[in-house]
XYZ file of C-alpha atoms in Angstrom:
505
model
C 27.515 4.501 23.356
C 25.184 2.055 22.356
C 21.983 3.659 21.844
C 18.893 1.838 22.891
C 16.105 2.228 19.992
C 12.647 0.598 19.757
C 11.890 -1.101 16.121
C 8.513 -1.805 15.408
C 5.930 -2.001 12.217
C 2.373 -2.105 12.117
C 0.861 -1.565 8.414
C -2.552 -1.307 7.081
C -4.539 0.553 4.163
C -8.090 0.927 5.603
C -10.724 1.284 2.633
C -13.704 2.222 4.884
C -15.942 1.301 2.012
C -15.448 -2.431 2.266
C -17.988 -4.464 3.822
C -14.990 -6.672 5.285
C -13.501 -6.114 8.711
C -9.592 -6.826 9.201
C -9.089 -9.540 11.919
C -5.911 -10.495 13.696
C -6.095 -13.724 11.510
C -5.678 -11.536 8.457
C -2.535 -10.371 9.871
C -1.397 -13.688 10.652
C -2.204 -14.358 6.773
C 0.586 -12.127 5.743
C 2.404 -11.237 9.196
C 2.111 -10.850 12.576
C 5.508 -11.101 14.637
C 6.471 -10.603 18.077
C 9.518 -9.501 19.475
C 12.871 -10.493 18.258
C 11.350 -12.941 15.991
C 10.859 -10.232 13.155
C 15.039 -10.545 12.858
C 15.511 -13.682 10.964
C 11.947 -13.070 9.075
C 13.346 -9.896 7.108
C 17.224 -9.818 7.560
C 18.485 -9.194 3.486
C 15.044 -8.195 2.545
C 14.342 -4.926 0.735
C 11.368 -3.478 3.086
C 11.664 -1.031 5.981
C 11.955 -3.650 8.574
C 15.042 -4.771 6.629
C 16.157 -1.312 6.526
C 16.184 -0.974 9.913
C 18.181 -4.409 10.560
C 20.884 -2.834 8.469
C 20.953 0.287 10.450
C 21.077 -1.511 13.798
C 24.316 -2.945 12.340
C 25.569 0.206 10.838
C 25.204 2.494 14.051
C 25.620 -0.439 16.544
C 22.294 0.090 18.340
C 21.123 -2.161 20.900
C 17.486 -2.867 19.393
C 14.424 -3.474 21.407
C 12.101 -5.761 18.530
C 8.834 -4.827 19.640
C 7.190 -6.968 16.498
C 5.949 -6.266 13.151
C 2.585 -6.510 11.622
C 1.151 -6.121 8.058
C -2.232 -7.056 6.634
C -3.855 -6.937 3.120
C -5.519 -4.005 2.693
C -9.307 -4.231 3.363
C -11.984 -2.751 5.860
C -11.752 -1.469 9.575
C -9.797 -2.955 12.006
C -11.506 -4.734 14.598
C -11.141 -3.177 17.987
C -9.665 -6.583 19.014
C -7.042 -6.601 16.244
C -6.028 -2.939 16.833
C -5.760 -2.916 20.492
C -3.633 -6.379 20.536
C -1.079 -5.409 17.903
C -1.349 -1.516 19.315
C -0.482 -3.097 23.220
C 2.192 -5.058 21.196
C 4.382 -2.284 20.867
C 3.104 0.186 23.436
C 3.802 -2.389 26.063
C 7.406 -3.422 24.463
C 8.098 0.330 25.077
C 6.898 0.419 28.472
C 9.001 -2.730 29.539
C 12.151 -1.566 27.748
C 12.975 0.902 30.351
C 14.954 4.009 29.113
C 14.846 4.123 25.357
C 17.197 6.420 23.212
C 15.028 6.325 19.920
C 12.146 4.855 18.202
C 12.330 3.847 14.593
C 8.798 2.636 13.131
C 7.361 1.351 10.264
C 3.663 2.516 9.482
C 1.105 3.451 6.899
C -0.747 6.125 7.628
C -4.041 5.083 6.236
C -5.055 2.848 9.052
C -8.868 3.207 10.538
C -10.289 0.920 13.136
C -13.571 0.640 14.435
C -12.247 2.985 17.546
C -9.715 5.490 15.587
C -9.927 6.980 12.798
C -6.344 8.072 13.028
C -4.554 5.113 14.001
C -0.938 5.760 13.287
C -1.822 9.480 15.472
C -3.335 7.156 18.441
C -0.219 4.817 18.368
C 2.751 7.755 17.965
C 0.969 9.618 21.021
C 1.241 6.600 23.246
C 4.619 6.011 22.337
C 5.367 9.865 22.770
C 3.612 9.132 26.448
C 5.771 6.366 27.142
C 9.090 7.972 26.255
C 8.930 11.680 26.711
C 9.373 14.499 24.766
C 13.075 14.496 24.403
C 13.434 11.089 22.763
C 13.603 11.034 18.809
C 10.599 9.215 16.991
C 11.103 8.697 13.061
C 8.515 6.530 11.266
C 8.339 5.680 7.702
C 4.754 6.250 5.939
C 3.256 5.146 2.615
C 3.183 7.684 0.214
C -0.802 7.130 0.305
C -0.874 8.286 3.517
C -3.799 10.077 4.905
C -1.253 11.841 7.309
C -2.366 13.919 10.390
C -1.322 17.031 12.829
C -1.515 14.255 15.509
C 0.897 12.147 14.118
C 3.454 14.968 13.354
C 2.929 16.493 16.756
C 4.178 13.003 17.974
C 6.989 12.105 15.929
C 10.104 13.843 14.544
C 9.968 13.045 11.385
C 7.736 11.299 8.780
C 9.378 9.665 6.174
C 7.103 8.777 3.056
C 8.130 6.793 0.242
C 9.227 8.661 -3.019
C 8.054 5.856 -5.304
C 4.839 4.442 -6.768
C 5.032 1.258 -7.210
C 6.519 1.663 -3.760
C 10.104 0.180 -4.140
C 11.899 2.720 -1.919
C 10.650 1.152 1.543
C 14.109 -0.433 2.462
C 15.908 3.322 1.571
C 13.166 5.331 3.526
C 13.744 3.410 6.538
C 17.484 4.129 6.096
C 16.662 7.730 5.878
C 14.692 7.389 9.135
C 17.508 5.849 10.939
C 20.118 8.090 9.546
C 17.868 10.984 11.170
C 17.220 9.301 14.440
C 20.828 8.708 14.915
C 22.200 12.401 14.403
C 19.200 13.180 16.703
C 20.447 11.028 19.531
C 24.223 12.022 18.717
C 22.713 15.767 19.240
C 23.658 16.864 16.119
C 19.877 17.307 14.955
C 16.824 18.156 17.015
C 13.978 17.589 14.298
C 10.506 18.631 14.478
C 7.790 17.985 12.143
C 4.905 20.214 10.852
C 2.037 18.984 8.884
C 0.058 20.829 6.260
C -3.278 19.378 4.517
C -5.354 21.441 1.988
C -9.277 21.395 1.477
C -8.449 18.576 -0.940
C -9.961 14.661 -1.192
C -7.346 14.466 -4.324
C -5.415 16.010 -6.340
C -1.672 14.730 -6.043
C -1.871 12.531 -8.934
C -2.379 9.494 -6.678
C 1.269 9.607 -6.012
C 1.978 8.100 -9.800
C 6.024 8.249 -10.384
C 6.264 5.912 -13.375
C 5.713 9.056 -16.113
C 6.362 12.632 -15.996
C 3.690 14.729 -14.102
C 2.704 16.244 -11.341
C 4.198 14.107 -8.637
C 7.387 13.955 -10.051
C 7.628 17.359 -10.201
C 6.705 18.001 -6.281
C 9.435 15.333 -5.701
C 12.062 16.840 -7.579
C 11.246 20.091 -5.515
C 11.279 18.119 -2.115
C 14.743 16.554 -2.809
C 16.140 20.321 -3.361
C 14.429 21.456 -0.255
C 16.057 19.080 1.805
C 19.527 20.253 0.756
C 19.023 23.356 2.554
C 20.143 24.373 6.015
C 17.666 23.434 8.570
C 15.322 21.283 6.459
C 15.761 17.319 7.219
C 12.940 15.739 5.666
C 10.301 16.934 3.488
C 7.377 14.565 2.483
C 4.891 14.364 0.021
C 1.781 12.247 1.050
C -0.967 11.977 -2.004
C -3.509 10.538 0.500
C -6.016 7.339 0.034
C -9.168 8.344 -1.236
C -11.077 5.333 -0.172
C -11.514 6.377 3.522
C -14.506 8.070 4.718
C -12.877 9.812 8.032
C -12.251 13.470 8.422
C -7.857 13.066 7.463
C -8.700 11.951 4.123
C -6.200 13.729 1.189
C -2.979 14.909 0.451
C -0.533 16.526 2.763
C 2.882 17.862 3.045
C 5.171 17.005 6.042
C 8.618 18.762 6.785
C 10.610 17.855 9.551
C 12.971 20.946 10.254
C 15.730 22.338 12.921
C 14.866 24.678 15.374
C 14.829 28.337 14.004
C 13.833 27.070 10.312
C 10.136 26.625 11.113
C 9.122 29.399 9.012
C 11.076 27.882 5.982
C 9.550 24.358 6.543
C 6.132 26.204 6.176
C 7.025 28.266 3.127
C 8.365 25.112 1.732
C 4.747 23.100 2.639
C 2.840 26.093 1.195
C 4.623 26.175 -1.904
C 3.858 22.689 -2.515
C 0.603 22.711 -1.698
C -0.033 25.850 -4.047
C 1.155 23.458 -6.840
C -0.981 20.640 -5.842
C -3.920 23.242 -6.125
C -2.751 24.623 -9.169
C -2.690 21.769 -10.890
C -5.273 19.917 -9.264
C -7.183 19.002 -12.562
C -4.125 16.813 -13.721
C -3.449 15.720 -10.560
C -6.792 14.158 -10.447
C -7.124 12.505 -13.660
C -8.258 9.328 -14.636
C -5.995 6.394 -16.556
C -8.659 3.579 -16.457
C -10.388 2.436 -19.649
C -13.584 0.570 -20.333
C -12.910 -3.886 -19.859
C -13.681 -3.532 -23.969
C -10.696 -1.601 -24.836
C -8.662 -4.515 -23.042
C -10.787 -6.892 -25.019
C -10.156 -5.373 -28.009
C -6.172 -5.153 -27.242
C -6.163 -8.832 -26.700
C -7.395 -9.524 -29.682
C -5.384 -7.234 -32.007
C -2.210 -8.733 -30.132
C -2.839 -12.239 -30.963
C 0.360 -13.694 -32.238
C 2.419 -10.804 -30.894
C 5.602 -10.804 -28.862
C 4.894 -10.562 -25.029
C 2.101 -10.389 -23.390
C -0.674 -7.847 -22.929
C -1.009 -7.023 -19.366
C -4.673 -6.475 -18.209
C -4.709 -4.499 -14.608
C -7.893 -5.041 -13.053
C -7.246 -1.759 -11.102
C -10.879 -1.337 -9.468
C -10.469 -4.557 -7.711
C -7.132 -3.928 -6.566
C -6.237 -5.952 -3.246
C -3.606 -3.395 -2.128
C -6.401 -0.606 -2.144
C -8.810 -3.063 -0.500
C -10.468 -4.542 -3.367
C -12.147 -8.025 -2.721
C -10.000 -9.834 -5.011
C -12.960 -11.943 -6.481
C -14.758 -9.462 -9.075
C -15.378 -11.270 -12.171
C -16.349 -8.965 -14.967
C -12.660 -9.263 -16.658
C -12.932 -13.089 -16.514
C -16.634 -13.221 -17.899
C -15.314 -10.528 -20.659
C -12.192 -12.819 -21.851
C -14.413 -16.066 -21.656
C -17.233 -14.573 -23.735
C -14.496 -13.601 -26.492
C -12.812 -16.758 -26.908
C -9.343 -14.920 -25.714
C -6.770 -17.674 -25.394
C -3.260 -18.267 -23.889
C -4.119 -16.086 -20.789
C -3.323 -16.012 -17.177
C -5.361 -14.702 -14.887
C -3.678 -13.156 -11.393
C -5.859 -13.493 -9.274
C -9.244 -14.663 -8.098
C -9.845 -15.275 -4.208
C -12.242 -17.977 -3.822
C -10.812 -20.392 -0.991
C -14.240 -22.700 -1.243
C -13.219 -23.285 -5.133
C -9.671 -24.023 -3.844
C -10.764 -26.780 -1.445
C -13.157 -28.179 -3.983
C -10.045 -28.390 -6.519
C -7.664 -30.071 -3.850
C -10.350 -32.719 -3.132
C -10.718 -33.626 -6.695
C -6.955 -32.977 -7.531
C -4.833 -32.406 -10.344
C -6.124 -33.469 -13.942
C -9.858 -33.573 -12.520
C -12.470 -31.377 -14.312
C -15.214 -29.675 -11.953
C -17.979 -27.648 -12.299
C -17.197 -24.448 -10.427
C -18.914 -21.081 -9.220
C -15.697 -19.006 -9.304
C -15.625 -15.621 -7.609
C -17.515 -13.135 -6.955
C -18.887 -14.579 -3.563
C -17.890 -11.317 -1.746
C -20.302 -8.795 -3.657
C -22.319 -10.039 -6.699
C -23.067 -6.916 -7.233
C -19.422 -6.165 -8.505
C -19.898 -9.584 -10.655
C -21.665 -12.737 -10.199
C -19.996 -16.181 -9.738
C -18.547 -17.366 -13.070
C -19.996 -20.730 -13.833
C -17.923 -23.203 -15.619
C -16.214 -26.756 -16.307
C -12.089 -26.251 -15.138
C -9.478 -28.402 -15.472
C -7.097 -28.457 -12.053
C -3.658 -28.180 -13.380
C -1.823 -27.334 -10.384
C -1.981 -27.252 -6.435
C 0.358 -25.844 -3.989
C 0.443 -24.001 -0.361
C 0.578 -21.100 -2.556
C 3.978 -19.946 -0.916
C 7.026 -18.043 -2.738
C 9.396 -15.298 -2.249
C 9.059 -11.923 -4.086
C 11.785 -11.782 -6.093
C 11.047 -8.498 -8.321
C 12.019 -4.870 -7.511
C 9.043 -4.502 -4.905
C 9.627 -5.877 -1.227
C 12.357 -8.266 -2.622
C 13.397 -11.492 -0.501
C 10.005 -10.915 1.281
C 8.052 -14.089 2.008
C 4.857 -14.038 0.541
C 1.584 -16.328 0.786
C -1.447 -16.553 -1.223
C -2.829 -19.491 0.716
C -3.592 -22.921 -0.628
C -3.663 -22.148 -4.109
C -5.128 -24.193 -7.268
C -4.398 -23.408 -11.143
C -7.655 -23.765 -12.916
C -7.887 -23.885 -16.551
C -11.357 -22.716 -18.181
C -10.906 -22.613 -21.906
C -7.848 -20.821 -22.675
C -7.481 -19.168 -19.212
C -5.417 -20.560 -16.701
C -6.830 -18.703 -13.261
C -4.443 -18.643 -9.990
C -6.975 -19.167 -7.706
C -6.279 -18.163 -3.705
C -7.341 -18.521 -0.466
C -5.248 -15.434 1.042
C -6.185 -11.934 -0.799
C -2.801 -10.734 -2.049
C -1.833 -7.846 -5.178
C -0.002 -9.231 -8.083
C 2.978 -7.297 -7.765
C 5.766 -10.075 -8.578
C 6.128 -12.593 -11.367
C 6.570 -15.309 -9.304
C 2.613 -15.403 -8.414
C 2.661 -16.882 -11.703
C 6.033 -18.159 -11.455
C 5.706 -20.307 -8.497
C 2.628 -21.989 -9.983
C 3.886 -23.395 -12.969
C 3.141 -20.373 -15.266
C 5.601 -18.748 -17.724
C 4.184 -15.236 -17.701
C 6.246 -14.609 -20.887
C 4.992 -17.032 -22.645
C 1.472 -15.848 -22.419
C -0.660 -13.440 -24.608
C -2.565 -11.927 -22.095
C -1.859 -11.340 -18.217
C -4.535 -10.082 -15.967
C -3.341 -8.407 -12.489
C -5.314 -7.539 -9.944
C -3.127 -3.989 -9.271
C -3.665 -0.728 -9.706
C 0.066 0.540 -10.144
C 2.365 -1.871 -8.361
C 2.275 -4.503 -10.887
C 4.310 -1.984 -13.055
C 7.701 -2.290 -11.387
C 7.899 -6.546 -12.212
C 5.268 -6.078 -14.991
C 6.134 -3.555 -17.550
C 9.714 -4.623 -17.933
C 7.927 -7.691 -20.262
C 4.693 -6.185 -21.156
C 4.096 -5.390 -25.099
C 0.970 -3.277 -24.050
C -0.404 -2.404 -20.543
C -4.334 -1.639 -20.414
C -5.760 -0.673 -16.706
C -9.662 -1.040 -16.830
C -12.258 -0.136 -14.486
C -14.427 -3.290 -13.665
C -16.693 -1.658 -11.331
C -14.801 -2.837 -8.077
C -14.762 -0.810 -4.598
C -11.457 0.910 -5.683
C -13.065 2.815 -8.591
C -11.427 6.206 -9.358
C -15.166 7.596 -9.800
C -15.397 9.190 -6.780
C -18.933 9.958 -7.464
C -19.689 6.358 -6.454
C -18.282 6.882 -3.194
C -20.733 7.654 -0.405
C -19.074 10.240 2.023
C -20.584 11.049 4.996
C -17.524 12.304 7.448
C -14.998 13.808 5.176
C -14.015 17.424 6.140
C -15.938 20.299 4.294
C -15.857 21.992 2.242
C -13.306 19.995 0.235
C -12.090 19.756 -3.435
C -13.768 18.122 -5.628
C -16.902 17.926 -4.000
C -17.570 21.278 -3.350
C -17.312 24.626 -5.025
C -14.203 26.064 -3.454
C -11.414 27.987 -5.038
C -8.690 28.371 -2.719
C -6.762 25.106 -1.008
C -7.616 26.208 2.525
C -11.305 27.111 2.212
C -12.519 26.332 5.643
C -9.197 25.645 7.405
C -6.425 27.105 9.042
C -3.206 26.257 7.415
C -0.211 25.873 9.818
């Protein structure tokens, strides 16, 4: 029997402290694909949709391709954007007739102008279409602000287990396998979710060094071998969202009769997060001056120093155009630098009009919020112009097409600045290679990223320095003006147990 399974993606990590809004055009810049057109785009890729495509072949499903939508993190989705993409997916489910299952790729931290819990709202609508017995599984980002509403309307929330997120494909394969077993009557999973009174504390999900998150994941792996326990997911949460659901959580999908054990598992993991909360909230950021000192000390050494401008991380909603790191490098006279990237469409247009080889006066970056670094006034040589397109070939999202939009490489002193028209996080070496820059030949690389860059850049780096440039993704939560969080909450309030003011599941 060929099971009919709806497959869709709707991704966004929303930084509610951003002054920007997210529009349909922002989705089109990354991807907004309706129906079966998503298949050729993602066949052979190592993201979630690539995993679901392979699952349809493995299980012989009759897929209903609803569409795929993904935008660079930024501010709240406009009402039009939310409703357009939501309706694309829900209407596909309504028009499909009888469905046997649903496989989704969601983020878990999407906020719109009208919905604090967008994924929960979408899952609730899909559940109303297909009824209570059709299995629904979704992948989630490890930084999901997961909710009871999501868990109540899905049979499984299957979150990434890596940060950098290099296991989207594997998590989709896991979700698809559970849906297959449920359709065959071999499984009957139900999902519960427990969230403590914590804003942060799960080490922001870091999995590149020993610590709390890796210890939690090892326990989750062990729990999943127990009878009746299908999936144990740990969401570290996304701090930069001023909504009632922000913070870490545990989701456990379990079989009938195993609910008590599922609750005990969730409680054990929450207790460890709470017990080690100070460790889990530790910041690894350093002042920009430390990055400059490392650059000076490394002159002539093999391999590049990687300076990660984490607080202007576009992957967390950063504006991608703050300038303090660039200014510090210029003031220090550091040379043989590649800077990836500065979002400045106006300067790209200026460079394009002038042409390769031209010398132009630029006012670079700092346009979104000059309080986070004024535009850089300088003379720049246009070294290269391109459409900014490439395919990722590193460990994260391998094979996925990426567009920086019209792009100009500008040389300012000894610094090559990759200047772009679409905000993107620097997660792949192709950000530089596609623009004629060999990153391994540079003394210093600057990347706008907080953690994902490590998958591709750590293997070539002689040293890594993560700096705080004062952007909106600052780890200093005292800079964030929360007004809508559930309270009391750690670390903002003086509480001494993880369920203060809450009723655990």
